[in-house]
Coordinates of C-alpha atoms in Angstrom, one line a residue:
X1 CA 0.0 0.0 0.0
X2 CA 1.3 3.6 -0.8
X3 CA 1.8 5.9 1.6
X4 CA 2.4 8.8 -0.6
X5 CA 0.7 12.3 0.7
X6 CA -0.2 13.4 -2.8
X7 CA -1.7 9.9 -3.6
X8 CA -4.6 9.9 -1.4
X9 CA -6.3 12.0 -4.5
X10 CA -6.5 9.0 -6.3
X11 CA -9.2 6.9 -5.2
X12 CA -12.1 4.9 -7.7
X13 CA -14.5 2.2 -8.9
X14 CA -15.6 -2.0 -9.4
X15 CA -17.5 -5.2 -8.1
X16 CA -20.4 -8.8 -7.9
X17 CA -21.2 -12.2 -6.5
X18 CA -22.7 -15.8 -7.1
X19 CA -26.5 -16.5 -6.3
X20 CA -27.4 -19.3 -4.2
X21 CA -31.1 -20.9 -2.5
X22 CA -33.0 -17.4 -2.2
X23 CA -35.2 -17.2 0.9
X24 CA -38.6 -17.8 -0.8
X25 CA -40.2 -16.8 2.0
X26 CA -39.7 -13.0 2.3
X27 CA -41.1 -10.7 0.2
X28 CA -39.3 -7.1 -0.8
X29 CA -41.2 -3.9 0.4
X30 CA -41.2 0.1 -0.1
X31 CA -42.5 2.1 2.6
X32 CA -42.6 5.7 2.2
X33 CA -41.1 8.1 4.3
X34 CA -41.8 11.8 5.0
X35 CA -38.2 12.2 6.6
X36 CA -36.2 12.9 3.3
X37 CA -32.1 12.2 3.2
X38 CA -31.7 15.8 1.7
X39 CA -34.1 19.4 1.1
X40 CA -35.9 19.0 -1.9
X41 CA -36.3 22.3 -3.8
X42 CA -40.0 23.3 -4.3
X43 CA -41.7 22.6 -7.3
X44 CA -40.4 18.8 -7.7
X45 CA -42.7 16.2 -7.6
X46 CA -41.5 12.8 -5.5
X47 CA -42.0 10.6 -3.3
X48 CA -38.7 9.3 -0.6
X49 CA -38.4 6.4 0.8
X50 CA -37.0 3.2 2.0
X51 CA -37.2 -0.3 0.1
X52 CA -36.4 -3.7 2.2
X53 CA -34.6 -6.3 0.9
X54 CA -32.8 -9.2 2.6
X55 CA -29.3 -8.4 3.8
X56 CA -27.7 -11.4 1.9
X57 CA -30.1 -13.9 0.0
X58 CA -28.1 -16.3 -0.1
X59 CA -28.7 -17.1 4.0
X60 CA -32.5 -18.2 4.6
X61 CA -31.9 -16.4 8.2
X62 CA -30.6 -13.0 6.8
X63 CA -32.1 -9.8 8.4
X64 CA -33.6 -6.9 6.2
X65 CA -31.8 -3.9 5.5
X66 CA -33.1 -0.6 4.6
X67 CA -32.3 1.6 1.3
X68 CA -33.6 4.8 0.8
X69 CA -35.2 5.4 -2.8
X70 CA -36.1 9.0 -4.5
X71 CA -38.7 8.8 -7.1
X72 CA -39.0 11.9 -9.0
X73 CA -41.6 12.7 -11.2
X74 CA -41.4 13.5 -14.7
X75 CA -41.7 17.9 -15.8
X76 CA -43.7 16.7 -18.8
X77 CA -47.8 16.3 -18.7
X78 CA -47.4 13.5 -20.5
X79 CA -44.3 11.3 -20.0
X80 CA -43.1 8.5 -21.4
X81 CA -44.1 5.1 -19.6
X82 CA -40.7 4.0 -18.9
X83 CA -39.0 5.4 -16.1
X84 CA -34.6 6.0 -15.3
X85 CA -33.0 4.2 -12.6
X86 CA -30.1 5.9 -11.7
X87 CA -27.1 4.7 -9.2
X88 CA -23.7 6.6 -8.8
X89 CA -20.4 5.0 -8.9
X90 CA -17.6 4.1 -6.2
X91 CA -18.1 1.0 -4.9
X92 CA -18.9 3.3 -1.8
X93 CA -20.0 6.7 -3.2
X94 CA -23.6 7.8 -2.2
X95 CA -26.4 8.7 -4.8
X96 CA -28.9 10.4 -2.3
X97 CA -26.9 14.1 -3.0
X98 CA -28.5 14.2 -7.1
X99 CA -31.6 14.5 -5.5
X100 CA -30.9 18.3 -4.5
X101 CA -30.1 18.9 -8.2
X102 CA -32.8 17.5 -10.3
X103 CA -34.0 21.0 -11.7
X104 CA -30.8 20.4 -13.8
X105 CA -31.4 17.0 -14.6
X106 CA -32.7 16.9 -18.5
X107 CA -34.1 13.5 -18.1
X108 CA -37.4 14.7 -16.5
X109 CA -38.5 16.7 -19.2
X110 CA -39.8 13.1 -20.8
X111 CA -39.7 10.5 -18.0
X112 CA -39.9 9.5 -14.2
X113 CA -36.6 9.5 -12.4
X114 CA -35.6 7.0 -9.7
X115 CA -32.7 7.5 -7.6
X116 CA -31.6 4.5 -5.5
X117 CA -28.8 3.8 -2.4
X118 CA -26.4 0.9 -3.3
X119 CA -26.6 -0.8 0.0
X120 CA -23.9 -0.2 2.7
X121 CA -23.7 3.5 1.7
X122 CA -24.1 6.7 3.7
X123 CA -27.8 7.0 3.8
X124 CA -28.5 3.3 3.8
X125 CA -29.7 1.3 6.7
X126 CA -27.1 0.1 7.7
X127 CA -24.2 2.3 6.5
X128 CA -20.6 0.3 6.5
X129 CA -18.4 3.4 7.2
X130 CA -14.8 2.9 7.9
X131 CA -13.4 6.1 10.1
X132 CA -10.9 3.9 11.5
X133 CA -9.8 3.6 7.8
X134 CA -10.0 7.4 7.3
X135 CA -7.7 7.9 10.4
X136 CA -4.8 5.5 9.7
X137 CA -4.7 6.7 6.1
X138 CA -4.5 10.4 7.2
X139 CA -2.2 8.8 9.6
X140 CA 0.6 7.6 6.5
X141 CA 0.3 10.4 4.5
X142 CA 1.5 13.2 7.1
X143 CA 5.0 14.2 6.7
X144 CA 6.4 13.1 10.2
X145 CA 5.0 9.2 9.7
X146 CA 7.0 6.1 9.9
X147 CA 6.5 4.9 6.4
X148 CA 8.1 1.6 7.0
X149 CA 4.3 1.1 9.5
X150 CA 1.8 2.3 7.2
X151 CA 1.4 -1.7 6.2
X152 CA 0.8 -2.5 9.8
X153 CA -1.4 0.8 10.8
X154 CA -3.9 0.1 7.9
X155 CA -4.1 -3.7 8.8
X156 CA -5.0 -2.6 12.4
X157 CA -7.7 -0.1 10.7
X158 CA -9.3 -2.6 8.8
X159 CA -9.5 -5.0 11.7
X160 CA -11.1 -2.6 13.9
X161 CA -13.7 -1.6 11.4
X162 CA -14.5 -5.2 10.5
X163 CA -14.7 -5.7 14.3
X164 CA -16.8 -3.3 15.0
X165 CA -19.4 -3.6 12.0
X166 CA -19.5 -7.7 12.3
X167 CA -20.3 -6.7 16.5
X168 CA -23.3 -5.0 14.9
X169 CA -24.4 -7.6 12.9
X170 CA -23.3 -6.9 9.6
X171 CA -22.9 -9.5 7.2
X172 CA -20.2 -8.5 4.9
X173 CA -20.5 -11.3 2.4
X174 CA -24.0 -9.2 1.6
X175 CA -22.4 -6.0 0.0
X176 CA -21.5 -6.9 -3.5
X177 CA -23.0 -6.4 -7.6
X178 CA -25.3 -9.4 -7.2
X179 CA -26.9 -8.2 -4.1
X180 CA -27.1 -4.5 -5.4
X181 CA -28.1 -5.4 -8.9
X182 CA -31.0 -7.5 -7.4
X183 CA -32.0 -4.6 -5.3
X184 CA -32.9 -2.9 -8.2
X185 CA -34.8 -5.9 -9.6
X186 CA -36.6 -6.1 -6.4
X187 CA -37.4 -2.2 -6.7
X188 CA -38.9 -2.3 -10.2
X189 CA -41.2 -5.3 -9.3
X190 CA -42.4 -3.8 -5.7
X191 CA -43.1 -0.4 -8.0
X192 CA -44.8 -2.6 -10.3
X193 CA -42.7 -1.0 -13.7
X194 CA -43.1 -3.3 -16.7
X195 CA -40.1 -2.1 -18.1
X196 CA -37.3 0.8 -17.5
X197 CA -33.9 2.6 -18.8
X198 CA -30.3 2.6 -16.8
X199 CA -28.3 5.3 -16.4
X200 CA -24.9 4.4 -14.7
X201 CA -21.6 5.3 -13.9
X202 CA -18.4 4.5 -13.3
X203 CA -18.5 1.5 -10.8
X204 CA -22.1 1.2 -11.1
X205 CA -21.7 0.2 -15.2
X206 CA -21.0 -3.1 -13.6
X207 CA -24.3 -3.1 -11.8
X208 CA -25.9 -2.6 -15.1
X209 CA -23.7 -5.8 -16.9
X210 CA -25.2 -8.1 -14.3
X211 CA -28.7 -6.6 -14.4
X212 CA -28.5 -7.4 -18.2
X213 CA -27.0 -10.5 -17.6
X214 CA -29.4 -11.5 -15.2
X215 CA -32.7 -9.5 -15.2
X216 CA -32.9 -8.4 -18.7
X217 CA -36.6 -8.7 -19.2
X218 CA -37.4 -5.4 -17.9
X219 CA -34.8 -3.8 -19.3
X220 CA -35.6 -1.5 -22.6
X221 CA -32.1 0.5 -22.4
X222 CA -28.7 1.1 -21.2
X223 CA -26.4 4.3 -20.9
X224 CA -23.1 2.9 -19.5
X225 CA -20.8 6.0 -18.6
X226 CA -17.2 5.5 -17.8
X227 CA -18.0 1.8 -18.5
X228 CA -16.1 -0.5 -16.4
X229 CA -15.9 -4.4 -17.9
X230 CA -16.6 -7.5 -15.7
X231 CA -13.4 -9.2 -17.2
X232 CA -11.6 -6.7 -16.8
X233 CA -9.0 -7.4 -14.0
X234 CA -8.5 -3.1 -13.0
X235 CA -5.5 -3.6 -10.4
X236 CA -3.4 -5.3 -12.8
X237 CA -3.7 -2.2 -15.3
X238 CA -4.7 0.7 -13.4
X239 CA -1.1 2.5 -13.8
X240 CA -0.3 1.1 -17.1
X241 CA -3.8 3.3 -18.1
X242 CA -3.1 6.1 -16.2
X243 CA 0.4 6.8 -18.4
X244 CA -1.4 6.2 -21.4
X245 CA -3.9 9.3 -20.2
X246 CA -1.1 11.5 -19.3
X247 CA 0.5 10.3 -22.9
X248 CA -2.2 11.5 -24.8
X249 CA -2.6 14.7 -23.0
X250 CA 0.7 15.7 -23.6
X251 CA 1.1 14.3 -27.3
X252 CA -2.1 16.9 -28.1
X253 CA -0.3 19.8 -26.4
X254 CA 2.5 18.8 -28.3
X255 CA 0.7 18.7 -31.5
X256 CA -0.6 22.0 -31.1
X257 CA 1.4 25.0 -32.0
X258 CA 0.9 27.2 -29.1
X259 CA 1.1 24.9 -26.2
X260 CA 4.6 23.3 -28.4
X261 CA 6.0 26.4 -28.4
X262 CA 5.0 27.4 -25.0
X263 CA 6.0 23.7 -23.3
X264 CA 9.1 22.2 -25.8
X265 CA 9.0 18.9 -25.2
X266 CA 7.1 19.1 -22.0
X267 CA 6.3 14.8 -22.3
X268 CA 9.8 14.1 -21.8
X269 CA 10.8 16.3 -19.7
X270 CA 7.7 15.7 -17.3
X271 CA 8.7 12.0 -17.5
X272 CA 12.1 12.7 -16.9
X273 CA 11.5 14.7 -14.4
X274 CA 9.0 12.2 -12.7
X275 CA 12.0 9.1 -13.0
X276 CA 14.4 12.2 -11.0
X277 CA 12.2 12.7 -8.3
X278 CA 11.2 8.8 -7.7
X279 CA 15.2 8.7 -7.1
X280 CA 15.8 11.7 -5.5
X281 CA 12.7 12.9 -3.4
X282 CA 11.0 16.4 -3.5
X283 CA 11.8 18.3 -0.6
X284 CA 8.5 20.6 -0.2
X285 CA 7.6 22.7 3.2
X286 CA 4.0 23.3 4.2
X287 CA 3.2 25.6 7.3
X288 CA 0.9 23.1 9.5
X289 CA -2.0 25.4 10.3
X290 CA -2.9 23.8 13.8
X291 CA 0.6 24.9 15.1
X292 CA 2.3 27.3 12.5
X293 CA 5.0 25.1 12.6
X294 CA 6.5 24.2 9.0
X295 CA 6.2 20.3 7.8
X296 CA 8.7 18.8 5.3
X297 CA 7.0 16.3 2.8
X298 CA 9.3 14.1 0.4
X299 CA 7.8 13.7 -2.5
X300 CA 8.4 10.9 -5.6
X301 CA 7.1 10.9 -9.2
X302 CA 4.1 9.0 -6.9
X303 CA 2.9 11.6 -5.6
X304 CA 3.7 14.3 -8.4
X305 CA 1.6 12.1 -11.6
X306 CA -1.5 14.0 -9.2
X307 CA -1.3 17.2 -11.6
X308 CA -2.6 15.1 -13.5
X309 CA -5.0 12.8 -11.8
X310 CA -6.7 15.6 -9.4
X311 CA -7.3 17.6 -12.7
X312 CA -11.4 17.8 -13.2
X313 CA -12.5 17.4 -16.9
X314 CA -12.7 21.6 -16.5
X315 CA -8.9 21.6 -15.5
X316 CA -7.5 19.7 -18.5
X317 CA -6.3 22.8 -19.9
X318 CA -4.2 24.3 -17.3
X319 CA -2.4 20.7 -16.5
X320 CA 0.7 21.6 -19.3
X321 CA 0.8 24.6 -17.1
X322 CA 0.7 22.9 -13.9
X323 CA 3.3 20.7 -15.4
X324 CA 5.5 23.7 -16.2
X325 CA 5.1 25.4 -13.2
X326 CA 6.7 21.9 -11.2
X327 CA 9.5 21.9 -14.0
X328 CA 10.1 25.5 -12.4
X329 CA 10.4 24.8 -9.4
X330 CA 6.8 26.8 -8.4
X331 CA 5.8 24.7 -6.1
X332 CA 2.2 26.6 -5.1
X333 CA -0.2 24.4 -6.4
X334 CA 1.4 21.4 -4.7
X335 CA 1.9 22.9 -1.3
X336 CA -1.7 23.9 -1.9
X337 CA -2.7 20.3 -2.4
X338 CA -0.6 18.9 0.5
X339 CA -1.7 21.5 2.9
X340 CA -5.6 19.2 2.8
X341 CA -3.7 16.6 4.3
X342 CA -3.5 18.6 7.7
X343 CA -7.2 18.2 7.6
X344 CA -9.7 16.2 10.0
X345 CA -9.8 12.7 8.6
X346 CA -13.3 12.0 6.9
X347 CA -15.9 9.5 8.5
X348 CA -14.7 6.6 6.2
X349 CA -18.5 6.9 4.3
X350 CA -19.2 3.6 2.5
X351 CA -15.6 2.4 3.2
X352 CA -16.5 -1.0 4.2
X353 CA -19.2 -1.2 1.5
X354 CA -16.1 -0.5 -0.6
X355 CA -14.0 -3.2 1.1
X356 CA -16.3 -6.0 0.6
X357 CA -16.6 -5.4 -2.8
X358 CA -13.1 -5.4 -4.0
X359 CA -12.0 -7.5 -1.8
X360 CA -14.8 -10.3 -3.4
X361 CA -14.6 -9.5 -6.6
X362 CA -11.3 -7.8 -7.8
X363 CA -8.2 -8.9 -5.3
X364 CA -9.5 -12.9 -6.0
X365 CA -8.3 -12.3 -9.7
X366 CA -5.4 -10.4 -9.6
X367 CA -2.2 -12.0 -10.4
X368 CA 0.4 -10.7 -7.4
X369 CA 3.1 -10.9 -9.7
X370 CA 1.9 -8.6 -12.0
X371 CA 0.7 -6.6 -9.6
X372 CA 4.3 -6.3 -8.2
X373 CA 5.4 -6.2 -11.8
X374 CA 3.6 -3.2 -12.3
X375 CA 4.6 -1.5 -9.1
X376 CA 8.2 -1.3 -10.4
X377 CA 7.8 -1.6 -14.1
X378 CA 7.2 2.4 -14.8
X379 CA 10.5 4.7 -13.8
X380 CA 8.5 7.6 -13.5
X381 CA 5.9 6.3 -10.8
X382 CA 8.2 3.5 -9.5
X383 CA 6.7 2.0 -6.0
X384 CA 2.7 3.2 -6.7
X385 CA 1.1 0.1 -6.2
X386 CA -1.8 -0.5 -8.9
X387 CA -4.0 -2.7 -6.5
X388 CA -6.4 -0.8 -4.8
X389 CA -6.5 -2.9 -1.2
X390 CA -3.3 -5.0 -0.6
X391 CA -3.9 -9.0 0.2
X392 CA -3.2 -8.4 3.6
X393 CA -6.1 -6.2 4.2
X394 CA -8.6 -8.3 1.7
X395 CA -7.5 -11.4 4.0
X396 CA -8.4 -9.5 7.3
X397 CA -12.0 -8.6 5.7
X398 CA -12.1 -12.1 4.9
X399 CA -15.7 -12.3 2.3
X400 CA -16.3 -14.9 -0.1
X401 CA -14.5 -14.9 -3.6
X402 CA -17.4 -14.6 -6.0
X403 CA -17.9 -17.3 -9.1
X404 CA -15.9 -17.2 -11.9
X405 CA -18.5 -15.7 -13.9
X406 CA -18.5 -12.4 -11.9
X407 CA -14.8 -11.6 -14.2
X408 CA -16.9 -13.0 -17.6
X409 CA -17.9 -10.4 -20.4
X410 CA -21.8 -10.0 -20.4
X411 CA -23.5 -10.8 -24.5
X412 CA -26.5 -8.8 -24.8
X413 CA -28.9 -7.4 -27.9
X414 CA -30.4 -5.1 -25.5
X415 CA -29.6 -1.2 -26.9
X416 CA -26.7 0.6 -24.3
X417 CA -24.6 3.5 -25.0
X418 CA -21.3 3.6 -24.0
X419 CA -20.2 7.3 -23.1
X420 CA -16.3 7.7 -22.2
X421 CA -13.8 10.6 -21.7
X422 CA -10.5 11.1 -24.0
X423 CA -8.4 11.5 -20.7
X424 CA -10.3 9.0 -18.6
X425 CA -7.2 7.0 -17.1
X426 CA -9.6 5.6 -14.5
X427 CA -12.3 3.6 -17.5
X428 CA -10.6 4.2 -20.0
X429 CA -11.9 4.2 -23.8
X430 CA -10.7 1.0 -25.0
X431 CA -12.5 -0.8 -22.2
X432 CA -15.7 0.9 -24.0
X433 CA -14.3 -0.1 -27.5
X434 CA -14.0 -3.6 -26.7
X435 CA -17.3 -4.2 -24.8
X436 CA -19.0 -3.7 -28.3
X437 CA -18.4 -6.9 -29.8
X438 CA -20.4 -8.6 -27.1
X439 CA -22.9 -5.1 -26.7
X440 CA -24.4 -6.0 -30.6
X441 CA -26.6 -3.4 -30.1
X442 CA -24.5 -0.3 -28.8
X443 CA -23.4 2.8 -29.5
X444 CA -20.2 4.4 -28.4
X445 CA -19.3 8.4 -27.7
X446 CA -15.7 9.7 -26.9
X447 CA -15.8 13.2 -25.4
X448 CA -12.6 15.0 -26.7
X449 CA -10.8 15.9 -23.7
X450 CA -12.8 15.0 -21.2
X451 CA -11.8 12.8 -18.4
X452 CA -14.0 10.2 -15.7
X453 CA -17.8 10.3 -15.6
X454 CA -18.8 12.9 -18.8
X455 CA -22.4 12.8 -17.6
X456 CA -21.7 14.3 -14.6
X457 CA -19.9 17.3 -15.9
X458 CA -21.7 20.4 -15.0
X459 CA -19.9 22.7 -17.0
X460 CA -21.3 21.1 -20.4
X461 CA -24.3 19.0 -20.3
X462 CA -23.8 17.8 -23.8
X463 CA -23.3 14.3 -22.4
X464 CA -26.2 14.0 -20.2
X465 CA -28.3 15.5 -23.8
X466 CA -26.6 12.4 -25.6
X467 CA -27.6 10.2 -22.8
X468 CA -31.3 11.5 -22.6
X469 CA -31.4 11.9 -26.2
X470 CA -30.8 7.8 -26.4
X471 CA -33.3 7.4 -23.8
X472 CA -35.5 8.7 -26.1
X473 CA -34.5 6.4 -29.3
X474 CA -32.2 3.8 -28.2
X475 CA -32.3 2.5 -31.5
X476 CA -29.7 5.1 -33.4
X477 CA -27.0 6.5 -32.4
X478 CA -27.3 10.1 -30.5
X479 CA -26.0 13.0 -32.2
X480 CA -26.9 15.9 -30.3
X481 CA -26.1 19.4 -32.1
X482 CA -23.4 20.0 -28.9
X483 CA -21.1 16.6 -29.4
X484 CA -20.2 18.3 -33.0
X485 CA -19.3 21.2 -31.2
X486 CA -16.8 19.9 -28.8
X487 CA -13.2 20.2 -29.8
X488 CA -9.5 19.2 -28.8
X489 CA -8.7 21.3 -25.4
X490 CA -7.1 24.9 -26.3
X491 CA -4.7 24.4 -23.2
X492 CA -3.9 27.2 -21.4
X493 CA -0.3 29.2 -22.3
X494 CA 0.3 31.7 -19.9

């Protein structure tokens, strides 16, 4: 596990697990609740609240759990009869939030909107949080820590948190893809829908594989952003991906006039720069504000690839510049960065949710040595580890390897639309690419210069319009007037 200050920006995505005897004796409910998860603004039309399922079907003496459910109403006086289900990514990133925004959200204008919880999140019942987690990470990243412990701290983290939450009753073999992608099943049937769209994310495209896979009947369309492939094994790539991002960023400003003549050569010398600093540590200082005092923080071509991998979609232009400014020694936007690290640990929100996932349905097919293969293979990021939790701590949280068909590409006629980002280092395009030969009815957009989750980005909407516009007639490919419109980044010069 790294313990690099700058690399606790990069965090993201995955997950599933193998059905056995269901309890045929319960039967899934939705109970309204006037006690919302967030303010709705007036003029929305909803109803809130919680569906229960069975905490993990496979045991015929599982509890119920509680997951909290928005159902928004459509703008138009006559919508269409199928309604979105939308879940967010992660594993361990909450959904409730949209509901504040849904003035914004274009998919109302024509149908009914559902947002659901995946289960072990914030506003689920329970919530599998992990601030023991938080804490020992904060812990390794702070300039005075022991790096030769973080290994040990972490592994005492996670076996307080799987302490505690087991104490409470938890089953952590219940928090996987199968579980949540039958949630949603469960939902549409309890709601009595004959037949609705997807909209995922990130993470959460895998939801949508297994739903196909296994629930398709309902199902009359797909929009897979940032699409994530079962058989895709992500620790074994995840930094091989991420260089291929920060390649093609820097090939385009090198292909351009302005930002060649502004940045010569800025690919290599970033990279040899990088391969320097993984040798020879960054010595930066960072005035601690609880004490004034100043902190020295050693930095390695680890911890520096983050001017690249903190960059927003909105902040691919300035990253030549951010670049340049570290090749100059102008070290304010990294002591800016660091200087979050002095910060109150977070509460560890859907970190155990998180846990149980990877650790069933990732870890189990990695290949250690090409996991440590990778951790040394790159000069420039030498020692960042791709896997996302180490064996040690997957063996501590100690869930069930899922079936071999959980890491299986999903065939399918049903219509999905695969949305990705240029830049996305995290999902990246060719995952999308080669998802279509199986997909035989999709559809696939690249946003030029865009990075993770194009959907989601606030500053253009074109992608959520392509998204909606497919909703609309999943049987062509969506062209809206604003995907012609979107050019290669004009990165930023001075």
């Amino acid at each position: 596990m790294i313990n690099k200050p700058l690399s606790l920006i990069l965090y993201l995505l995955i997950s599933t697990i193998c059905f056995g005897q269901e309890n045929k004796d319960f039967e899934p409910t939705f109970k309204e609740s006037k006690e919302t998860t967030h303010k709705i603004p007036n003029g929305q039309e909803y109803t809130f609240g919680y569906l229960e399922v069975l905490e993990n079907r496979n045991d015929p003496n599982s509890r119920t759990i509680q997951i909290p459910i928005y159902y928004f109403k459509s703008r138009s006086e006559n919508p269409q009869p199928d309604p979105i289900i939308f879940t967010v990514g992660g594993p361990g990133s909450t959904t409730m939030p949209s509901a504040q925004y849904m003035n914004y959200y274009k998919y109302l204008d024509h149908r009914d909107f559902i947002l659901i919880e995946q289960r072990g999140n914030y506003y689920a019942k329970p919530h599998l949080d992990c601030p023991e987690w938080s804490k020992a990470l904060n812990t390794t990243n702070l300039p005075d820590f022991d790096s030769n412990k973080s290994d040990s701290i972490l592994e005492e983290a996670a076996i307080r948190c799987r302490d505690r939450l087991t104490k409470k009753g938890v089953d952590l073999n219940g928090y996987n893809t199968n579980e949540i992608a039958a949630d949603i099943n469960d939902l549409a049937s309890v709601l009595g829908i004959k037949e609705y769209n997807l909209l995922t994310i990130s993470y959460s495209t895998k939801i949508a594989q297994v739903l196909i896979r296994d629930y398709p009947e309902r199902i009359r369309s797909v929009v897979m952003d940032s699409p994530l492939p079962l058989e895709v094994i992500y620790d074994e790539e995840s930094i091989k991906n991420l260089l291929e991002s920060v390649d093609k960023l820097l090939s385009d400003c090198e292909s351009n006039k302005d930002c060649r003549s502004a940045y010569p050569n800025i690919k290599s010398r970033f990279y040899d720069y990088l391969t320097n600093k993984t040798k020879d540590p960054l010595e930066v200082n960072v005035e601690n504000p609880a004490n004034g005092k100043l902190e020295t923080f050693y930095l390695t071509g680890a911890d520096l690839i983050t001017v690249f991998t903190s960059a927003s979609t909105g902040d691919v232009v300035n990253v030549p510049f951010e670049i340049n400014k570290l090749l100059n020694d102008d070290m304010t936007s990294v002591k800016e960065q660091l200087s979050y690290l002095f910060q109150e640990p977070g509460n560890g929100s859907g970190l155990g949710m998180r846990l149980s996932v990877w650790c069933a349905e990732e870890n189990p097919f990695n290949s250690q040595e090409r996991v440590q293969a990778e951790t040394s293979k790159y000069p420039q990021v030498k020692g960042l580890s791709p896997a996302v939790f180490s064996d040690e701590i997957c063996n501590i949280w100690s869930v069930e390897k899922v079936s071999e068909i959980e890491n299986r590409a999903v065939k399918s006629d049903i219509p999905v639309l695969l949305i990705s980002g240029e830049y996305d280092n995290e999902t990246p395009m060719k995952w999308a690419e080669s998802m279509m030969s199986n997909l035989t009815n999709s559809y696939h957009l690249i946003f030029k210069g865009w990075k993770h989750t194009p959907t989601t980005n606030w500053g253009n909407q074109c992608a959520m319009q392509a998204a909606n516009d497919f909703f609309n007639n999943p049987s062509i490919k969506p062209n809206p007037e604003c995907f012609g419109q979107i050019e290669s980044p004009i990165f930023k010069t001075e």
